[in-house]
Amino acid sequence: MSVGDYCNREVVVCDRDTSIREAARLMRAHHVGDLVVVRRDPDGNRPIGILTDRDLVIEVLAQEVDLDAIATGDVMSFDLATAGTGDDLWETLMRMRSLGLRRMPVVGQEGLLEGILTADDVLELLAEGMSDVARLARREIRQESARRR
């Protein structure tokens, strides 16, 4: 199972010059807790950082920073960890856990943004899998009961 098979391909992005107000508006409008900060290359978007709702609260609001005095590039996380589309999903999840990350941008071979893998997406995947297993078990129980009659 590769990261590219399960990552979310609809990534909300912004530039490092995007205002903090606009970043918050983008998060709200798209119902996301992060924006991948990109450099727009001719071939596509190259991720250079990530801005989370937590960054906005801890680094901006809690510090009472003037929203007009800073931009996304001033607050984003610069130590960006990424996963490749061909990376193993479970190994990537272990890496996310060891780094304490809930989301990780996914890049193709050229380093351009392809998607994002989030803990929420993985939980949804696991929940669907568990639901399928439960349905299978119920079906087998019904079939076994029918054979006994």
XYZ file of N, CA, C and O in Angstrom:
596
model
N 0.853 -1.178 0.000
C 0.000 0.000 0.000
C 0.895 1.237 0.000
O 1.695 1.429 0.896
N 0.710 2.051 -1.010
C 1.555 3.237 -1.114
C 0.806 4.493 -0.677
O -0.419 4.550 -0.725
N 1.575 5.471 -0.266
C 1.022 6.754 0.166
C 0.181 7.374 -0.946
O -0.902 7.917 -0.695
N 0.649 7.266 -2.190
C -0.064 7.853 -3.311
C -1.450 7.270 -3.526
O -2.329 7.935 -4.079
N -1.658 6.029 -3.070
C -2.966 5.393 -3.209
C -3.983 5.934 -2.208
O -5.184 5.809 -2.426
N -3.515 6.506 -1.103
C -4.419 6.879 -0.022
C -4.387 8.352 0.369
O -5.195 8.795 1.167
N -3.459 9.116 -0.191
C -3.399 10.533 0.189
C -4.557 11.299 -0.438
O -5.151 10.871 -1.426
N -4.871 12.421 0.168
C -5.899 13.322 -0.343
C -5.255 14.179 -1.427
O -4.269 14.865 -1.171
N -5.810 14.151 -2.619
C -5.235 14.895 -3.755
C -5.725 16.342 -3.820
O -5.213 17.127 -4.604
N -6.700 16.678 -2.995
C -7.220 18.052 -2.974
C -6.564 18.805 -1.825
O -7.032 18.761 -0.688
N -5.469 19.473 -2.135
C -4.677 20.173 -1.123
C -4.910 21.665 -1.257
O -4.820 22.217 -2.358
N -5.171 22.313 -0.146
C -5.335 23.764 -0.147
C -3.948 24.370 0.075
O -3.258 24.017 1.039
N -3.549 25.250 -0.821
C -2.204 25.819 -0.780
C -2.256 27.342 -0.706
O -3.284 27.955 -0.992
N -1.119 27.901 -0.324
C -0.949 29.359 -0.348
C 0.521 29.652 -0.583
O 1.359 28.752 -0.535
N 0.822 30.913 -0.828
C 2.200 31.373 -0.991
C 2.707 31.862 0.357
O 1.924 32.178 1.254
N 4.010 32.009 0.479
C 4.589 32.508 1.735
C 4.211 33.968 1.995
O 4.264 34.433 3.127
N 3.782 34.695 0.949
C 3.380 36.092 1.105
C 1.899 36.256 1.443
O 1.439 37.379 1.646
N 1.163 35.155 1.497
C -0.261 35.220 1.829
C -0.421 35.792 3.236
O 0.286 35.389 4.160
N -1.346 36.734 3.386
C -1.563 37.327 4.709
C -2.136 36.284 5.667
O -2.758 35.303 5.251
N -1.937 36.516 6.937
C -2.465 35.615 7.961
C -3.991 35.615 7.915
O -4.626 34.570 8.052
N -4.575 36.761 7.686
C -6.042 36.833 7.577
C -6.548 35.970 6.419
O -7.514 35.230 6.553
N -5.885 36.088 5.269
C -6.295 35.307 4.106
C -6.070 33.810 4.356
O -6.886 32.982 3.952
N -4.991 33.461 5.025
C -4.730 32.053 5.345
C -5.861 31.494 6.215
O -6.366 30.398 5.961
N -6.270 32.258 7.209
C -7.367 31.818 8.080
C -8.661 31.695 7.284
O -9.429 30.740 7.475
N -8.892 32.622 6.375
C -10.099 32.557 5.527
C -10.079 31.303 4.645
O -11.099 30.649 4.461
N -8.908 30.990 4.085
C -8.784 29.791 3.248
C -9.083 28.529 4.055
O -9.788 27.637 3.584
N -8.534 28.460 5.258
C -8.786 27.291 6.112
C -10.275 27.152 6.400
O -10.827 26.055 6.340
N -10.903 28.264 6.713
C -12.339 28.224 7.026
C -13.166 27.848 5.795
O -14.059 27.010 5.861
N -12.864 28.464 4.663
C -13.641 28.221 3.455
C -13.533 26.767 2.980
O -14.499 26.214 2.452
N -12.377 26.163 3.201
C -12.163 24.788 2.725
C -12.280 23.747 3.841
O -12.050 22.562 3.592
N -12.593 24.198 5.044
C -12.770 23.305 6.199
C -11.538 22.436 6.425
O -11.640 21.215 6.559
N -10.360 23.060 6.438
C -9.114 22.341 6.667
C -8.371 22.978 7.834
O -8.598 24.141 8.177
N -7.486 22.216 8.418
C -6.697 22.706 9.539
C -5.275 23.046 9.159
O -4.429 23.276 10.026
N -4.999 23.057 7.856
C -3.649 23.377 7.410
C -3.659 23.914 5.988
O -4.605 23.689 5.232
N -2.606 24.623 5.670
C -2.341 25.060 4.301
C -0.910 24.652 3.981
O -0.009 24.876 4.795
N -0.713 24.047 2.836
C 0.650 23.770 2.404
C 1.146 25.030 1.707
O 0.510 25.538 0.783
N 2.256 25.538 2.187
C 2.845 26.749 1.615
C 3.744 26.298 0.470
O 4.596 25.416 0.640
N 3.520 26.888 -0.694
C 4.228 26.434 -1.889
C 4.952 27.581 -2.597
O 4.609 28.741 -2.438
N 5.954 27.160 -3.349
C 6.574 28.047 -4.334
C 6.014 27.578 -5.665
O 6.088 26.395 -6.003
N 5.432 28.489 -6.397
C 4.790 28.126 -7.666
C 5.836 28.101 -8.774
O 6.299 29.142 -9.228
N 6.212 26.895 -9.165
C 7.165 26.684 -10.255
C 6.393 26.503 -11.557
O 5.199 26.176 -11.527
N 7.044 26.669 -12.693
C 6.351 26.461 -13.968
C 5.739 25.061 -14.093
O 4.701 24.896 -14.728
N 6.365 24.064 -13.470
C 5.883 22.683 -13.578
C 4.811 22.335 -12.555
O 4.146 21.309 -12.685
N 4.665 23.155 -11.509
C 3.689 22.854 -10.467
C 4.055 23.513 -9.154
O 4.934 24.368 -9.090
N 3.379 23.078 -8.102
C 3.600 23.661 -6.783
C 4.646 22.856 -6.012
O 4.496 21.651 -5.829
N 5.685 23.542 -5.542
C 6.740 22.910 -4.756
C 6.538 23.295 -3.284
O 6.602 24.465 -2.939
N 6.256 22.318 -2.413
C 6.012 22.648 -1.004
C 7.276 23.157 -0.315
O 8.358 22.580 -0.477
N 7.127 24.250 0.437
C 8.256 24.822 1.163
C 7.965 24.959 2.659
O 8.854 25.273 3.438
N 6.721 24.726 3.057
C 6.352 24.826 4.459
C 4.907 24.422 4.649
O 4.212 24.085 3.698
N 4.483 24.476 5.888
C 3.087 24.168 6.198
C 2.647 25.102 7.315
O 3.428 25.439 8.212
N 1.417 25.561 7.212
C 0.819 26.424 8.229
C -0.407 25.699 8.767
O -1.272 25.290 7.991
N -0.471 25.540 10.076
C -1.608 24.846 10.685
C -2.435 25.811 11.518
O -1.969 26.889 11.897
N -3.647 25.379 11.810
C -4.497 26.178 12.682
C -3.838 26.345 14.057
O -3.947 27.389 14.686
N -3.118 25.348 14.485
C -2.381 25.426 15.754
C -1.304 26.516 15.692
O -1.110 27.259 16.639
N -0.599 26.612 14.565
C 0.397 27.680 14.385
C -0.254 29.044 14.555
O 0.311 29.933 15.194
N -1.432 29.216 13.969
C -2.125 30.508 14.064
C -2.474 30.841 15.513
O -2.299 31.980 15.952
N -2.934 29.844 16.239
C -3.332 30.087 17.632
C -2.114 30.353 18.507
O -2.062 31.343 19.242
N -1.112 29.481 18.447
C 0.028 29.568 19.361
C 1.011 30.676 18.987
O 1.492 31.398 19.854
N 1.298 30.792 17.699
C 2.327 31.741 17.275
C 1.800 33.139 16.983
O 2.568 34.092 16.985
N 0.507 33.264 16.719
C -0.033 34.572 16.348
C -0.997 35.087 17.411
O -0.754 36.114 18.048
N -2.102 34.398 17.598
C -3.131 34.890 18.515
C -2.662 34.934 19.966
O -2.852 35.936 20.649
N -2.049 33.854 20.429
C -1.608 33.817 21.827
C -0.494 34.825 22.110
O -0.352 35.289 23.236
N 0.263 35.169 21.083
C 1.346 36.145 21.235
C 0.875 37.576 20.960
O 1.667 38.511 21.033
N -0.418 37.699 20.602
C -1.022 38.989 20.286
C -0.239 39.756 19.223
O -0.011 40.958 19.320
N 0.164 39.028 18.187
C 0.906 39.614 17.073
C -0.064 40.382 16.174
O -1.180 39.933 15.925
N 0.370 41.519 15.676
C -0.430 42.308 14.739
C -0.572 41.515 13.446
O 0.422 41.236 12.762
N -1.786 41.149 13.104
C -2.024 40.314 11.929
C -1.558 40.964 10.638
O -1.216 40.273 9.678
N -1.547 42.272 10.601
C -1.125 42.973 9.391
C 0.394 43.104 9.289
O 0.914 43.519 8.257
N 1.104 42.729 10.351
C 2.553 42.885 10.372
C 3.290 41.637 9.900
O 4.506 41.675 9.708
N 2.564 40.529 9.698
C 3.226 39.278 9.329
C 2.481 38.599 8.178
O 1.334 38.919 7.893
N 3.165 37.650 7.576
C 2.577 36.849 6.496
C 2.768 35.377 6.831
O 3.450 35.017 7.804
N 2.201 34.544 6.020
C 2.279 33.104 6.226
C 3.728 32.631 6.360
O 4.043 31.794 7.203
N 4.600 33.159 5.540
C 6.006 32.767 5.567
C 6.701 33.061 6.878
O 7.740 32.467 7.184
N 6.155 33.962 7.685
C 6.740 34.288 8.988
C 6.340 33.285 10.061
O 6.987 33.205 11.108
N 5.283 32.538 9.836
C 4.711 31.672 10.866
C 4.801 30.186 10.501
O 4.828 29.338 11.373
N 4.888 29.888 9.224
C 4.853 28.491 8.777
C 5.989 27.674 9.376
O 7.011 28.211 9.796
N 5.792 26.365 9.390
C 6.850 25.443 9.799
C 7.799 25.276 8.626
O 7.377 24.950 7.523
N 9.082 25.508 8.876
C 10.078 25.446 7.811
C 10.674 24.058 7.645
O 11.095 23.689 6.567
N 10.731 23.295 8.731
C 11.279 21.937 8.679
C 10.210 21.007 8.141
O 9.592 20.247 8.881
N 9.992 21.076 6.842
C 8.898 20.347 6.221
C 9.310 18.915 5.924
O 10.251 18.671 5.170
N 8.597 17.991 6.517
C 8.780 16.575 6.210
C 7.753 16.216 5.143
O 6.586 16.601 5.246
N 8.187 15.511 4.128
C 7.282 15.095 3.071
C 7.388 13.585 2.869
O 8.359 12.964 3.296
N 6.391 13.041 2.210
C 6.398 11.638 1.815
C 6.314 11.582 0.298
O 5.742 12.479 -0.330
N 6.854 10.550 -0.281
C 6.757 10.345 -1.714
C 5.516 9.532 -2.046
O 5.045 8.739 -1.213
N 4.997 9.710 -3.239
C 3.796 8.973 -3.619
C 4.017 7.465 -3.587
O 3.094 6.711 -3.316
N 5.232 7.016 -3.822
C 5.523 5.586 -3.818
C 5.937 5.028 -2.473
O 6.166 3.815 -2.339
N 6.033 5.887 -1.456
C 6.436 5.420 -0.122
C 5.388 4.488 0.462
O 4.193 4.626 0.196
N 5.839 3.560 1.281
C 4.932 2.637 1.954
C 4.071 3.394 2.968
O 4.594 4.188 3.763
N 2.778 3.146 2.938
C 1.843 3.858 3.810
C 2.165 3.641 5.281
O 2.238 4.595 6.055
N 2.381 2.407 5.692
C 2.589 2.114 7.121
C 3.919 2.672 7.612
O 4.002 3.184 8.731
N 4.957 2.601 6.781
C 6.240 3.186 7.167
C 6.115 4.708 7.305
O 6.701 5.312 8.201
N 5.345 5.311 6.411
C 5.129 6.755 6.479
C 4.363 7.126 7.744
O 4.688 8.118 8.406
N 3.367 6.321 8.113
C 2.624 6.585 9.349
C 3.528 6.475 10.565
O 3.428 7.279 11.497
N 4.420 5.493 10.571
C 5.368 5.367 11.690
C 6.296 6.575 11.734
O 6.612 7.084 12.806
N 6.702 7.049 10.576
C 7.551 8.247 10.512
C 6.803 9.465 11.030
O 7.343 10.276 11.792
N 5.538 9.616 10.620
C 4.719 10.726 11.115
C 4.623 10.667 12.637
O 4.755 11.684 13.316
N 4.393 9.474 13.151
C 4.272 9.312 14.607
C 5.570 9.685 15.304
O 5.566 10.408 16.305
N 6.697 9.234 14.766
C 7.980 9.534 15.411
C 8.309 11.026 15.356
O 8.974 11.547 16.250
N 7.812 11.707 14.325
C 8.045 13.149 14.194
C 6.974 13.981 14.888
O 7.082 15.208 14.961
N 5.908 13.320 15.358
C 4.819 14.042 16.015
C 3.969 14.843 15.041
O 3.473 15.913 15.390
N 3.789 14.321 13.819
C 3.040 15.037 12.784
C 1.684 14.399 12.560
O 1.563 13.178 12.532
N 0.684 15.230 12.352
C -0.659 14.748 12.026
C -0.950 14.866 10.540
O -1.945 14.364 10.057
N -0.064 15.541 9.801
C -0.257 15.728 8.369
C 1.100 15.816 7.687
O 2.044 16.353 8.254
N 1.146 15.296 6.482
C 2.405 15.303 5.746
C 2.122 15.491 4.249
O 1.386 14.698 3.656
N 2.687 16.549 3.661
C 2.532 16.733 2.220
C 3.158 15.556 1.463
O 4.152 14.974 1.902
N 2.562 15.231 0.335
C 3.026 14.126 -0.495
C 3.524 14.706 -1.810
O 2.829 15.505 -2.443
N 4.734 14.301 -2.193
C 5.353 14.829 -3.405
C 5.641 13.704 -4.390
O 5.814 12.551 -4.014
N 5.700 14.085 -5.673
C 6.087 13.159 -6.721
C 7.596 13.132 -6.853
O 8.322 13.765 -6.085
N 8.085 12.426 -7.856
C 9.528 12.262 -8.048
C 10.257 13.581 -8.265
O 11.423 13.706 -7.920
N 9.584 14.565 -8.814
C 10.212 15.867 -9.080
C 10.122 16.812 -7.876
O 10.548 17.959 -7.966
N 9.535 16.338 -6.777
C 9.396 17.173 -5.587
C 8.209 18.112 -5.624
O 8.103 19.009 -4.785
N 7.328 17.905 -6.597
C 6.140 18.757 -6.702
C 4.994 18.152 -5.904
O 4.874 16.924 -5.794
N 4.158 19.014 -5.363
C 3.058 18.600 -4.509
C 2.059 17.732 -5.265
O 1.576 18.115 -6.328
N 1.756 16.575 -4.690
C 0.794 15.642 -5.286
C -0.429 15.443 -4.394
O -1.485 15.041 -4.868
N -0.274 15.676 -3.085
C -1.371 15.428 -2.152
C -0.920 15.692 -0.729
O 0.140 16.267 -0.489
N -1.747 15.231 0.194
C -1.408 15.338 1.612
C -1.971 14.115 2.326
O -3.067 13.648 2.002
N -1.196 13.596 3.243
C -1.637 12.461 4.052
C -1.879 12.999 5.451
O -0.991 13.609 6.051
N -3.097 12.801 5.947
C -3.424 13.294 7.282
C -3.854 12.141 8.177
O -4.349 11.114 7.698
N -3.665 12.335 9.462
C -4.098 11.322 10.435
C -5.594 11.079 10.301
O -6.050 9.934 10.400
N -6.362 12.121 10.060
C -7.809 11.969 9.905
C -8.155 11.083 8.711
O -9.051 10.248 8.780
N -7.427 11.254 7.592
C -7.664 10.422 6.414
C -7.367 8.957 6.714
O -8.093 8.058 6.289
N -6.287 8.716 7.436
C -5.907 7.349 7.775
C -6.921 6.737 8.737
O -7.295 5.570 8.583
N -7.391 7.515 9.706
C -8.422 7.008 10.613
C -9.685 6.633 9.851
O -10.318 5.610 10.135
N -10.038 7.435 8.869
C -11.210 7.127 8.045
C -10.988 5.829 7.265
O -11.876 4.977 7.190
N -9.803 5.671 6.715
C -9.457 4.452 5.990
C -9.564 3.232 6.906
O -10.157 2.212 6.544
N -9.006 3.337 8.104
C -9.056 2.226 9.053
C -10.486 1.935 9.494
O -10.876 0.768 9.623
N -11.270 2.970 9.718
C -12.666 2.783 10.123
C -13.446 2.061 9.032
O -14.241 1.158 9.326
N -13.213 2.437 7.775
C -13.883 1.754 6.665
C -13.472 0.287 6.613
O -14.300 -0.598 6.400
N -12.176 0.033 6.823
C -11.681 -1.338 6.814
C -12.292 -2.160 7.936
O -12.698 -3.315 7.730
N -12.373 -1.588 9.118
C -12.970 -2.296 10.257
C -14.449 -2.544 10.017
O -14.980 -3.599 10.373
N -15.128 -1.608 9.409
C -16.544 -1.777 9.092
C -16.730 -2.921 8.102
O -17.645 -3.739 8.251
N -15.843 -3.002 7.115
C -15.907 -4.098 6.149
C -15.690 -5.442 6.838
O -16.381 -6.424 6.540
N -14.751 -5.505 7.766
C -14.487 -6.737 8.507
C -15.705 -7.120 9.342
O -16.106 -8.290 9.391
N -16.324 -6.141 9.982
C -17.517 -6.418 10.799
C -18.660 -6.937 9.929
O -19.357 -7.883 10.315
N -18.861 -6.341 8.758
C -19.911 -6.821 7.842
C -19.626 -8.251 7.383
O -20.530 -9.080 7.290
N -18.374 -8.540 7.115
C -17.988 -9.884 6.701
C -18.293 -10.889 7.807
O -18.846 -11.960 7.550
N -17.952 -10.539 9.031
C -18.211 -11.438 10.163
C -19.710 -11.672 10.330
O -20.137 -12.813 10.548
N -20.513 -10.614 10.245
C -21.967 -10.771 10.370
C -22.525 -11.653 9.258
O -23.387 -12.499 9.482
N -22.006 -11.477 8.059
C -22.454 -12.279 6.920
C -22.135 -13.754 7.146
O -22.964 -14.629 6.900
N -20.939 -14.037 7.624
C -20.551 -15.428 7.880
C -21.413 -16.057 8.972
O -21.786 -17.225 8.874
N -21.734 -15.271 9.991
C -22.588 -15.777 11.069
C -23.968 -16.116 10.516
O -24.532 -17.173 10.833
N -24.519 -15.232 9.669
C -25.835 -15.503 9.064
C -25.790 -16.746 8.181
O -26.692 -17.577 8.214
N -24.735 -16.877 7.395
C -24.621 -18.047 6.524
C -24.494 -19.338 7.338
O -25.100 -20.354 6.994
N -23.701 -19.288 8.391
C -23.540 -20.468 9.260
C -24.862 -20.822 9.917
O -25.241 -21.992 9.993
N -25.603 -19.825 10.368
C -26.916 -20.068 10.998
C -27.866 -20.670 9.991
O -28.647 -21.582 10.331
N -27.853 -20.207 8.757
C -28.753 -20.733 7.729
C -28.414 -22.179 7.399
O -29.317 -22.988 7.147
N -27.143 -22.540 7.412
C -26.740 -23.926 7.122
C -27.194 -24.886 8.217
O -27.456 -26.048 7.961
N -27.273 -24.396 9.438
C -27.642 -25.246 10.580
C -29.131 -25.536 10.631
O -29.559 -26.417 11.340
N -29.928 -24.775 9.939
C -31.390 -24.954 9.999
C -31.830 -26.116 9.199
O -31.421 -26.729 8.409
